[in-house]
Amino acid sequence: MRLRETDGLWGIFARHRGRLLLCALLVWLTMLAGVGLLSLSGGFLVATALAAGLAADFNFFSPSAGVRGLTMARIGSRYAEKLVGHDATLRIARDLRVWFFRRALPLAPARLGARRIGDLLARLMSDIAEVDGLVVRALAPLAALMAIGVAGIAAAAWIYLPAAGLLTALALAIGVLVPWQVARGAREREAARASQRMALRTLAFEGLEGAADLAALDATAAWIHRVEAAADAVGEGDRRRRRRLIAGQWLHGACGAAGLVGMLWLTLAASARGVLAPEMAAALVFMTLALLEVWAGAGLAWQALAAGRVAAQRLDEVVEVAPGVVDPAAPVAVPARGELRFEQVVFAWPGAQRPVLDGLDLVVRPGERIAIGGDSGGGKSTLAALVLRLFDPQGGAVRYGGVPLAAFAQADWHRQVAWMPQNAPVFAGSVAENLRIGCPEADDAALWRVLAQLRLEAWAREREGLETWVGENGATLSAGQARRLALGRALLREAPLLVLDEPTDGLDVDTADALLVDLAAALEGRSLLMITHGVVPDGVVHVAYRMLDGRLEVG
């Protein structure tokens, strides 16, 4: 990850730096209380045993009060650490998803169209989940582990300087060897793991989406075999990851065992020489044991750091792509009404041998309804994409009210256009929720008016009105009802220009003709540019064109 502007990944973490710093402090306090508790308890037990054996005076209350105080401090800091850490993680997860959508949506469909939906889902779910806990799972624990090591060495130096030297050597061994074992090649492994998970999500998603087609082609078993193979690859990658972590823990255990034996020998020898009090010797041994326990979490933290860095890079690969079009530095106001004009427009897709549109001319006057037909791949949908300014032409110009579309801010221009794509989705939700996607501020009266225009009013009133549930992908609707509901979203915008791409796709002839006739009546003076393969009934449009060799011909 690299430091970027305030709307980048680090900007999101910086926005919550107070909570993150508090979380790191609480992690350190929890570790400190745990190490102090075990050290004090060990020394206290030894001192108590020696005092009992010698019938000597012994201050029992101060150490026991310290044990109780450290116990309560550890419980309190642990609870507060989880509370603050989860709160910060959830807030960052929320902001990361908003950030990802805000940066990725302007890239659709021009820059995101080449990516598989399963890939985008993997980045939206798995990668953001890796990044949102980066500080809490990796950076805060690693910082706390370093801080607790420094505090432990300082305490050992105050008690017995050679013990501090041994702890320093042990900390360096664990701080270098274990991270090297765990993190060696971690970026490559985590990148491969992310790729395998993406492949599995993609296959599962596409299999569910195309379940009917797979069943019809008797290809379900073969697809399931591919999913199982992808799942096996993910499982094997996770097993290799765990084996690497186990090897790191084994190395940590070997270093810890050697260090603990060394500390025991060092403190016993010092105690035998009368250089170190027995209870302080016990405290040093138990402190070493406590430090080894907290340092055992270093491997997981290093793995989380590597996974988070790879995930952040994968998110960058999406959102750092330059958009297909950009807003002008000084945008011009969009006229309230005007004619849409294509002037000798030339457009070719990247890498194409010849242009899709080649010197195309077209005028759509205010209130005029135009249909454009032609063979698949002839450039009809490309023309609609230029109207929406998803792309800019390589030659010629597209103007509205005499002003090039490139002179408008995209948001301002899009408010002038109502758009219905060929595969307009119906979302799981109510009728009202689906319609208000087109105009969130529309009141109930406006919704009923659109339903009446599209002959859905009686159907809705027979059920639960505007709250009628339409199901996932409009499961409770017929094909014609789903297309009418999607068209209602476009009509509700009351934009002066309506652009429809195959509005009758998948409908029988009678249903399609009825929909188009109702559409013409509902436009109420608005302009219409309709891409269609079908025959348009009389009276629906004023002019019908046919796309041929990148140009338009009447007929």
Coordinates of C-alpha atoms in Angstrom, one line a residue:
M1 CA 0.0 0.0 0.0
R2 CA 1.1 3.5 -0.6
L3 CA 0.1 6.8 1.0
R4 CA -2.4 8.5 -1.2
E5 CA -4.8 11.4 -1.1
T6 CA -7.4 11.7 1.6
D7 CA -10.0 9.8 -0.3
G8 CA -7.7 6.8 -0.6
L9 CA -7.3 3.8 1.6
W10 CA -5.0 5.5 4.1
G11 CA -7.3 8.4 4.2
I12 CA -10.1 6.1 5.5
F13 CA -7.8 4.8 8.2
A14 CA -6.7 8.4 9.0
R15 CA -10.3 9.4 9.5
H16 CA -10.5 6.8 12.4
R17 CA -7.0 7.3 13.7
G18 CA -8.3 8.2 17.2
R19 CA -10.1 4.9 17.6
L20 CA -7.2 3.0 16.1
L21 CA -4.6 4.6 18.3
L22 CA -6.8 3.9 21.3
C23 CA -7.2 0.3 20.2
A24 CA -3.4 -0.1 19.9
L25 CA -3.0 1.4 23.3
L26 CA -5.5 -0.9 24.8
V27 CA -3.9 -4.0 23.2
W28 CA -0.6 -2.9 24.7
L29 CA -2.2 -2.3 28.1
T30 CA -3.8 -5.8 28.0
M31 CA -0.4 -7.4 27.2
L32 CA 1.3 -5.3 29.8
A33 CA -1.2 -6.3 32.5
G34 CA -0.9 -9.9 31.5
V35 CA 2.9 -9.9 31.6
G36 CA 2.9 -8.0 34.9
L37 CA 0.3 -10.3 36.4
L38 CA 2.2 -13.4 35.7
S39 CA 5.6 -11.9 36.8
L40 CA 4.2 -10.5 40.0
S41 CA 2.3 -13.7 40.8
G42 CA 5.4 -15.9 40.3
G43 CA 7.5 -13.7 42.5
F44 CA 4.7 -13.4 45.1
L45 CA 4.3 -17.2 45.3
V46 CA 8.0 -17.8 45.7
A47 CA 8.3 -15.0 48.3
T48 CA 5.3 -16.4 50.2
A49 CA 6.8 -19.9 50.3
L50 CA 10.1 -18.7 51.5
A51 CA 8.6 -16.4 54.1
A52 CA 6.5 -19.3 55.4
G53 CA 9.5 -21.6 55.6
L54 CA 11.6 -19.1 57.5
A55 CA 8.8 -17.8 59.7
A56 CA 9.8 -14.3 58.6
D57 CA 7.9 -11.1 58.5
F58 CA 6.3 -10.7 55.0
N59 CA 4.3 -7.9 53.4
F60 CA 1.4 -10.0 52.1
F61 CA -1.0 -7.3 51.3
S62 CA 0.9 -5.1 48.8
P63 CA 1.7 -8.0 46.3
S64 CA -1.8 -9.5 46.7
A65 CA -3.3 -6.1 46.0
G66 CA -1.1 -5.7 42.9
V67 CA -2.3 -9.1 41.7
R68 CA -5.9 -8.2 42.1
G69 CA -5.3 -4.8 40.5
L70 CA -3.5 -6.2 37.5
T71 CA -6.3 -8.9 37.1
M72 CA -9.0 -6.2 37.0
A73 CA -6.9 -4.0 34.7
R74 CA -6.4 -6.9 32.3
I75 CA -10.1 -7.7 32.3
G76 CA -11.1 -4.1 31.8
S77 CA -8.5 -3.3 29.1
R78 CA -9.3 -6.6 27.2
Y79 CA -13.0 -5.7 27.2
A80 CA -12.3 -2.1 26.1
E81 CA -9.9 -3.4 23.4
K82 CA -12.5 -5.6 21.9
L83 CA -15.2 -2.9 22.1
V84 CA -13.1 -0.2 20.5
G85 CA -11.5 -2.6 18.0
H86 CA -14.8 -4.0 16.7
D87 CA -16.3 -0.5 16.6
A88 CA -13.3 0.8 14.5
T89 CA -13.3 -2.2 12.2
L90 CA -17.0 -1.9 11.5
R91 CA -16.7 1.8 10.8
I92 CA -13.8 1.2 8.5
A93 CA -15.6 -1.6 6.7
R94 CA -18.6 0.7 6.1
D95 CA -16.3 3.5 4.7
L96 CA -14.3 1.1 2.6
R97 CA -17.4 -0.2 0.8
V98 CA -18.7 3.3 0.2
W99 CA -15.2 4.3 -1.0
F100 CA -15.0 1.3 -3.3
F101 CA -18.5 1.9 -4.8
R102 CA -17.8 5.7 -5.2
R103 CA -14.6 5.0 -7.1
A104 CA -15.7 2.0 -9.1
L105 CA -19.1 3.0 -10.3
P106 CA -17.8 5.8 -12.6
L107 CA -15.8 3.1 -14.3
A108 CA -18.9 1.1 -15.3
P109 CA -19.4 -0.1 -17.9
A110 CA -16.5 1.3 -19.8
R111 CA -13.7 0.1 -17.5
L112 CA -15.4 -2.6 -15.4
G113 CA -17.1 -4.4 -18.3
A114 CA -14.1 -6.6 -19.0
R115 CA -14.1 -7.9 -15.4
R116 CA -16.1 -10.9 -14.4
I117 CA -18.8 -10.3 -11.8
G118 CA -17.3 -13.0 -9.6
D119 CA -14.0 -11.1 -9.6
L120 CA -15.7 -7.9 -8.5
L121 CA -17.6 -9.8 -5.8
A122 CA -14.4 -11.3 -4.5
R123 CA -12.8 -7.9 -4.3
L124 CA -15.8 -6.3 -2.7
M125 CA -16.2 -9.0 -0.1
S126 CA -13.0 -10.9 0.6
D127 CA -10.5 -8.1 -0.1
I128 CA -12.3 -5.4 1.8
A129 CA -12.7 -7.9 4.7
E130 CA -8.9 -8.3 4.7
V131 CA -8.2 -4.6 4.6
D132 CA -10.8 -3.4 7.1
G133 CA -9.1 -5.3 10.0
L134 CA -5.6 -4.5 8.9
V135 CA -4.9 -2.2 11.8
V136 CA -6.7 -4.2 14.4
R137 CA -5.4 -7.6 13.3
A138 CA -1.9 -6.7 12.2
L139 CA -0.5 -3.2 12.8
A140 CA -1.8 -2.7 16.3
P141 CA -0.7 -6.1 17.6
L142 CA 2.7 -5.8 16.0
A143 CA 3.2 -2.3 17.5
A144 CA 2.0 -3.6 20.9
L145 CA 4.3 -6.6 20.7
M146 CA 7.3 -4.4 20.0
A147 CA 6.3 -2.0 22.9
I148 CA 5.7 -4.9 25.3
G149 CA 9.1 -6.3 24.4
V150 CA 10.8 -2.9 25.1
A151 CA 8.9 -2.6 28.4
G152 CA 9.9 -6.2 29.4
I153 CA 13.5 -5.6 28.6
A154 CA 13.5 -2.3 30.5
A155 CA 12.0 -4.0 33.6
A156 CA 14.5 -6.9 33.4
A157 CA 17.4 -4.4 33.2
W158 CA 16.1 -2.7 36.3
I159 CA 16.0 -6.1 38.1
Y160 CA 19.1 -7.8 36.7
L161 CA 21.1 -6.5 33.7
P162 CA 22.3 -9.9 32.3
A163 CA 18.6 -11.0 32.2
A164 CA 17.8 -8.0 30.0
G165 CA 20.6 -9.0 27.6
L166 CA 19.2 -12.5 27.4
L167 CA 15.7 -11.1 26.8
T168 CA 17.0 -8.8 24.1
A169 CA 18.7 -11.7 22.3
L170 CA 15.4 -13.8 22.6
A171 CA 13.3 -10.9 21.3
L172 CA 15.7 -10.5 18.3
A173 CA 15.5 -14.2 17.6
I174 CA 11.8 -14.3 17.8
G175 CA 11.4 -10.9 16.1
V176 CA 13.5 -11.9 13.1
L177 CA 13.4 -15.7 12.7
V178 CA 9.6 -16.2 13.2
P179 CA 8.6 -13.3 10.8
W180 CA 11.1 -14.5 8.2
Q181 CA 9.6 -18.0 8.4
V182 CA 6.0 -16.8 8.2
A183 CA 6.4 -13.9 5.8
R184 CA 8.9 -15.4 3.4
G185 CA 7.1 -15.4 0.0
A186 CA 3.9 -14.2 1.7
R187 CA 3.0 -11.7 -1.0
E188 CA 3.1 -14.4 -3.7
R189 CA 1.2 -16.9 -1.5
E190 CA -1.5 -14.4 -0.6
A191 CA -1.8 -13.2 -4.2
A192 CA -2.3 -16.8 -5.3
R193 CA -4.8 -17.4 -2.4
A194 CA -6.8 -14.3 -3.4
S195 CA -6.8 -15.5 -7.1
Q196 CA -8.0 -19.0 -6.1
R197 CA -10.8 -17.6 -3.9
M198 CA -11.8 -15.3 -6.8
A199 CA -12.0 -18.2 -9.2
L200 CA -14.1 -20.2 -6.7
R201 CA -16.5 -17.3 -6.2
T202 CA -16.8 -16.6 -9.9
L203 CA -17.6 -20.2 -10.7
A204 CA -20.1 -20.5 -7.9
F205 CA -21.8 -17.2 -8.9
E206 CA -21.9 -18.0 -12.6
G207 CA -23.2 -21.5 -11.9
L208 CA -26.1 -20.1 -9.9
E209 CA -26.9 -17.5 -12.5
G210 CA -26.8 -20.0 -15.4
A211 CA -28.3 -22.9 -13.5
A212 CA -31.3 -23.2 -15.9
D213 CA -29.0 -23.2 -19.0
L214 CA -26.6 -25.7 -17.4
A215 CA -29.5 -28.0 -16.7
A216 CA -30.9 -27.7 -20.2
L217 CA -27.5 -28.5 -21.7
D218 CA -26.9 -31.4 -19.2
A219 CA -23.7 -29.6 -18.1
T220 CA -24.5 -29.2 -14.4
A221 CA -22.3 -32.2 -13.3
A222 CA -19.3 -30.8 -15.3
W223 CA -19.8 -27.4 -13.8
I224 CA -20.0 -28.8 -10.3
H225 CA -16.8 -30.7 -10.9
R226 CA -15.1 -27.4 -11.8
V227 CA -16.4 -25.8 -8.7
E228 CA -15.2 -28.7 -6.6
A229 CA -11.7 -28.4 -8.2
A230 CA -11.6 -24.7 -7.4
A231 CA -12.7 -25.4 -3.8
D232 CA -9.9 -28.1 -3.5
A233 CA -7.4 -25.5 -4.7
V234 CA -8.6 -23.0 -2.1
G235 CA -8.4 -25.7 0.6
E236 CA -4.9 -26.7 -0.4
G237 CA -3.8 -23.1 -0.4
D238 CA -5.3 -22.6 3.1
R239 CA -3.5 -25.8 4.3
R240 CA -0.2 -24.6 3.0
R241 CA -0.8 -21.3 4.8
R242 CA -1.6 -23.1 8.0
R243 CA 1.5 -25.3 7.7
R244 CA 3.6 -22.2 7.3
L245 CA 2.1 -20.7 10.4
I246 CA 2.6 -23.9 12.3
A247 CA 6.3 -24.0 11.3
G248 CA 6.6 -20.4 12.5
Q249 CA 5.0 -21.4 15.8
W250 CA 7.4 -24.4 16.1
L251 CA 10.3 -22.1 15.5
H252 CA 8.9 -19.7 18.1
G253 CA 8.5 -22.6 20.5
A254 CA 12.1 -23.7 20.0
C255 CA 13.5 -20.2 20.5
G256 CA 11.2 -19.8 23.5
A257 CA 12.3 -23.1 25.1
A258 CA 15.9 -22.3 24.7
G259 CA 15.4 -18.8 26.0
L260 CA 13.3 -20.0 29.0
V261 CA 16.0 -22.6 30.0
G262 CA 18.7 -19.9 29.6
M263 CA 16.7 -17.5 31.8
L264 CA 16.1 -20.2 34.4
W265 CA 19.8 -21.0 34.5
L266 CA 20.9 -17.4 34.6
T267 CA 18.5 -16.4 37.5
L268 CA 19.2 -19.5 39.6
A269 CA 22.9 -18.9 39.3
A270 CA 22.5 -15.3 40.2
S271 CA 20.3 -16.2 43.2
A272 CA 22.7 -18.9 44.4
R273 CA 25.5 -16.3 44.4
G274 CA 23.3 -13.9 46.4
V275 CA 23.3 -11.4 43.5
L276 CA 19.5 -11.7 42.9
A277 CA 16.8 -12.3 45.4
P278 CA 14.8 -15.5 44.9
E279 CA 11.5 -13.8 44.4
M280 CA 13.0 -11.5 41.8
A281 CA 14.6 -14.5 40.0
A282 CA 11.1 -16.1 39.9
A283 CA 9.6 -12.9 38.6
L284 CA 12.1 -12.8 35.7
V285 CA 11.4 -16.4 34.8
F286 CA 7.6 -15.9 34.8
M287 CA 8.0 -12.6 32.9
T288 CA 9.9 -14.5 30.2
L289 CA 7.1 -17.1 30.1
A290 CA 4.5 -14.3 29.8
L291 CA 6.4 -12.5 27.0
L292 CA 6.8 -15.7 25.1
E293 CA 3.0 -16.2 25.3
V294 CA 2.2 -12.8 23.9
W295 CA 4.9 -12.9 21.3
A296 CA 3.3 -16.2 19.9
G297 CA 0.7 -14.0 18.2
A298 CA 3.4 -12.4 15.9
G299 CA 2.9 -15.1 13.2
L300 CA -0.8 -14.4 12.8
A301 CA -0.2 -10.7 12.8
W302 CA 2.4 -11.0 10.0
Q303 CA 0.1 -13.2 7.9
A304 CA -2.7 -10.6 8.4
L305 CA -0.4 -7.8 7.3
A306 CA 0.6 -9.7 4.1
A307 CA -3.0 -10.6 3.3
G308 CA -4.1 -7.0 3.9
R309 CA -1.4 -5.5 1.6
V310 CA -2.3 -7.9 -1.2
A311 CA -6.0 -7.2 -0.8
A312 CA -5.3 -3.4 -0.8
Q313 CA -3.3 -3.8 -4.0
R314 CA -6.2 -5.8 -5.6
L315 CA -8.7 -3.0 -4.7
D316 CA -6.3 -0.5 -6.2
E317 CA -6.2 -2.4 -9.4
V318 CA -9.9 -1.6 -9.8
V319 CA -10.4 1.9 -8.5
E320 CA -7.1 3.4 -9.8
V321 CA -8.0 2.7 -13.4
A322 CA -8.6 6.0 -15.3
P323 CA -12.3 6.5 -16.1
G324 CA -13.4 6.4 -19.8
V325 CA -14.5 10.1 -19.7
V326 CA -13.8 12.9 -17.3
D327 CA -15.6 16.1 -16.4
P328 CA -14.4 19.4 -17.9
A329 CA -12.6 21.9 -15.7
A330 CA -15.3 24.5 -16.2
P331 CA -18.5 22.6 -17.1
V332 CA -21.3 24.3 -19.1
A333 CA -24.9 24.3 -17.9
V334 CA -27.1 21.8 -19.7
P335 CA -30.0 23.4 -21.6
A336 CA -33.4 22.5 -20.3
R337 CA -34.5 21.3 -23.7
G338 CA -32.6 21.0 -27.0
E339 CA -32.0 18.7 -29.9
L340 CA -29.6 15.9 -29.7
R341 CA -27.3 15.9 -32.7
F342 CA -24.6 13.4 -34.0
E343 CA -22.3 15.1 -36.5
Q344 CA -20.0 12.8 -38.5
V345 CA -19.4 10.6 -35.5
V346 CA -16.6 8.0 -35.7
F347 CA -16.1 5.5 -32.9
A348 CA -14.0 2.3 -32.7
W349 CA -13.5 0.0 -29.8
P350 CA -9.9 -0.4 -28.5
G351 CA -8.0 -2.9 -30.6
A352 CA -10.8 -3.1 -33.3
Q353 CA -9.7 -3.2 -36.9
R354 CA -12.4 -0.9 -38.2
P355 CA -14.8 1.7 -36.6
V356 CA -18.2 0.6 -35.4
L357 CA -19.6 4.1 -36.3
D358 CA -18.2 5.7 -39.3
G359 CA -19.4 9.2 -40.2
L360 CA -22.8 8.8 -38.5
D361 CA -25.3 11.7 -38.6
L362 CA -28.5 11.9 -36.5
V363 CA -30.8 14.5 -35.1
V364 CA -33.4 13.9 -32.4
R365 CA -35.5 17.1 -32.0
P366 CA -37.4 18.0 -28.8
G367 CA -40.5 15.7 -28.5
E368 CA -39.4 13.5 -31.4
R369 CA -39.5 9.7 -31.1
I370 CA -36.9 7.8 -33.1
A371 CA -36.3 4.0 -33.4
I372 CA -33.0 2.5 -34.6
G373 CA -32.8 -1.1 -35.9
G374 CA -30.2 -3.2 -37.5
D375 CA -28.2 -6.4 -37.1
S376 CA -26.5 -7.4 -33.9
G377 CA -23.1 -5.9 -33.6
G378 CA -23.9 -3.1 -36.0
G379 CA -23.3 -0.3 -33.5
K380 CA -26.8 0.4 -32.1
S381 CA -25.8 0.0 -28.5
T382 CA -22.6 1.9 -29.1
L383 CA -24.7 4.8 -30.3
A384 CA -26.7 4.6 -27.0
A385 CA -23.4 4.5 -25.0
L386 CA -22.3 7.7 -26.7
V387 CA -25.6 9.4 -25.9
L388 CA -25.0 8.5 -22.2
R389 CA -21.4 9.7 -22.6
L390 CA -19.9 6.5 -21.3
F391 CA -17.4 7.1 -24.1
D392 CA -16.3 10.0 -26.3
P393 CA -16.2 9.6 -30.1
Q394 CA -12.8 9.6 -31.8
G395 CA -14.1 11.7 -34.6
G396 CA -17.0 14.1 -35.1
A397 CA -19.2 15.4 -32.2
V398 CA -22.3 14.6 -30.1
R399 CA -24.1 17.8 -29.1
Y400 CA -27.2 18.7 -27.1
G401 CA -28.7 22.1 -27.6
G402 CA -25.7 23.0 -29.8
V403 CA -23.2 22.2 -27.0
P404 CA -20.8 19.2 -27.1
L405 CA -21.7 16.6 -24.4
A406 CA -18.0 16.7 -23.3
A407 CA -18.6 20.3 -22.1
F408 CA -21.2 19.2 -19.5
A409 CA -20.6 17.7 -16.1
Q410 CA -21.5 14.1 -16.3
A411 CA -23.9 14.3 -13.4
D412 CA -25.7 17.3 -15.0
W413 CA -26.0 15.5 -18.3
H414 CA -27.3 12.3 -16.8
R415 CA -30.1 14.2 -15.1
Q416 CA -31.4 15.1 -18.6
V417 CA -31.5 11.4 -19.7
A418 CA -33.7 8.5 -18.6
W419 CA -32.1 5.2 -19.5
M420 CA -33.4 1.7 -19.7
P421 CA -30.8 -1.0 -20.6
Q422 CA -31.5 -4.2 -22.5
N423 CA -31.3 -6.3 -19.3
A424 CA -32.8 -3.8 -16.9
P425 CA -32.9 -5.5 -13.5
V426 CA -35.8 -5.8 -11.2
F427 CA -34.4 -5.8 -7.7
A428 CA -35.6 -7.8 -4.7
G429 CA -37.9 -5.3 -2.9
S430 CA -41.3 -3.7 -3.2
V431 CA -42.8 -2.0 -6.3
A432 CA -42.2 1.4 -4.7
E433 CA -38.6 0.7 -4.0
N434 CA -38.0 -0.4 -7.6
L435 CA -39.7 2.6 -9.0
R436 CA -37.9 5.1 -6.7
I437 CA -34.5 4.0 -8.0
G438 CA -35.4 6.3 -10.9
C439 CA -36.6 9.2 -8.8
P440 CA -35.9 8.8 -5.0
E441 CA -38.0 11.9 -4.1
A442 CA -41.1 10.8 -6.0
D443 CA -44.3 10.7 -3.9
D444 CA -46.9 7.9 -3.9
A445 CA -49.1 9.8 -6.3
A446 CA -46.4 9.9 -8.9
L447 CA -45.8 6.2 -8.5
W448 CA -49.4 5.4 -9.0
R449 CA -49.5 7.7 -12.1
V450 CA -46.7 5.8 -13.7
L451 CA -48.2 2.4 -12.9
A452 CA -51.5 3.6 -14.5
Q453 CA -49.6 4.7 -17.6
L454 CA -48.0 1.3 -17.9
R455 CA -51.2 -0.7 -17.1
L456 CA -49.8 -2.0 -13.8
E457 CA -52.2 -0.1 -11.5
A458 CA -54.9 -2.8 -11.3
W459 CA -52.3 -5.5 -10.8
A460 CA -50.8 -3.6 -7.9
R461 CA -54.1 -2.8 -6.2
E462 CA -55.1 -6.4 -6.3
R463 CA -52.1 -7.2 -4.1
E464 CA -50.4 -5.0 -1.6
G465 CA -50.3 -1.8 -3.6
L466 CA -46.9 0.0 -3.7
E467 CA -45.6 -2.4 -1.1
T468 CA -46.1 -5.5 -3.3
W469 CA -43.0 -7.6 -3.1
V470 CA -41.6 -8.5 -6.5
G471 CA -38.9 -11.0 -5.4
E472 CA -35.3 -11.6 -6.5
N473 CA -35.0 -10.5 -10.2
G474 CA -38.7 -10.0 -10.3
A475 CA -39.5 -13.6 -9.6
T476 CA -43.2 -12.9 -8.8
L477 CA -43.7 -11.0 -12.1
S478 CA -44.2 -12.1 -15.7
A479 CA -41.7 -11.0 -18.3
G480 CA -44.0 -8.3 -19.5
Q481 CA -44.7 -6.9 -16.0
A482 CA -40.9 -6.9 -15.2
R483 CA -40.2 -4.9 -18.3
R484 CA -43.0 -2.4 -17.6
L485 CA -41.8 -2.0 -14.0
A486 CA -38.2 -1.3 -15.3
L487 CA -39.6 1.1 -17.9
G488 CA -41.6 2.9 -15.1
R489 CA -38.3 3.8 -13.4
A490 CA -37.2 5.6 -16.5
L491 CA -40.5 7.4 -17.0
L492 CA -40.5 8.5 -13.4
R493 CA -37.4 10.6 -13.9
E494 CA -39.3 13.0 -16.2
A495 CA -36.1 13.7 -18.1
P496 CA -36.5 15.4 -21.5
L497 CA -34.7 12.5 -23.3
L498 CA -35.5 8.8 -22.9
V499 CA -33.0 6.3 -24.2
L500 CA -34.2 2.6 -24.4
D501 CA -32.1 -0.3 -25.4
E502 CA -34.2 -3.3 -26.6
P503 CA -37.2 -2.4 -24.3
T504 CA -39.2 -5.4 -25.6
D505 CA -36.4 -8.0 -25.4
G506 CA -37.8 -11.4 -24.4
L507 CA -41.4 -10.5 -24.9
D508 CA -43.9 -12.0 -27.3
V509 CA -45.1 -9.8 -30.2
D510 CA -48.5 -8.9 -28.7
T511 CA -47.0 -8.0 -25.3
A512 CA -44.2 -6.0 -27.0
D513 CA -46.6 -4.0 -29.2
A514 CA -48.8 -3.2 -26.2
L515 CA -45.8 -2.0 -24.2
L516 CA -44.6 0.3 -27.0
V517 CA -48.0 1.8 -27.6
D518 CA -48.4 2.5 -23.9
L519 CA -44.9 4.0 -23.9
A520 CA -45.7 6.4 -26.7
A521 CA -48.7 7.7 -24.8
A522 CA -46.8 8.1 -21.6
L523 CA -43.9 10.2 -23.0
E524 CA -46.0 13.4 -23.0
G525 CA -43.8 15.3 -25.3
R526 CA -40.4 13.9 -24.3
S527 CA -37.8 12.8 -26.8
L528 CA -37.3 9.1 -27.4
L529 CA -34.3 7.3 -28.8
M530 CA -35.1 3.6 -28.9
I531 CA -32.7 0.7 -30.0
T532 CA -34.7 -2.3 -31.1
H533 CA -34.6 -5.4 -33.2
G534 CA -38.3 -5.7 -33.5
V535 CA -40.9 -4.2 -35.8
V536 CA -42.3 -1.0 -34.2
P537 CA -46.1 -0.6 -34.4
D538 CA -47.5 2.4 -36.4
G539 CA -47.7 5.7 -34.5
V540 CA -45.1 4.8 -31.8
V541 CA -42.2 6.6 -33.4
H542 CA -41.9 9.5 -35.9
V543 CA -38.8 8.1 -37.8
A544 CA -37.3 4.6 -37.9
Y545 CA -33.7 4.2 -39.0
R546 CA -31.6 1.2 -39.8
M547 CA -27.9 0.9 -38.8
L548 CA -25.8 -0.2 -41.8
D549 CA -22.0 -0.1 -42.0
G550 CA -21.7 2.4 -39.2
R551 CA -24.3 4.8 -40.6
L552 CA -28.0 5.3 -40.4
E553 CA -30.5 4.9 -43.2
V554 CA -34.2 5.7 -43.1
G555 CA -36.4 2.6 -43.3

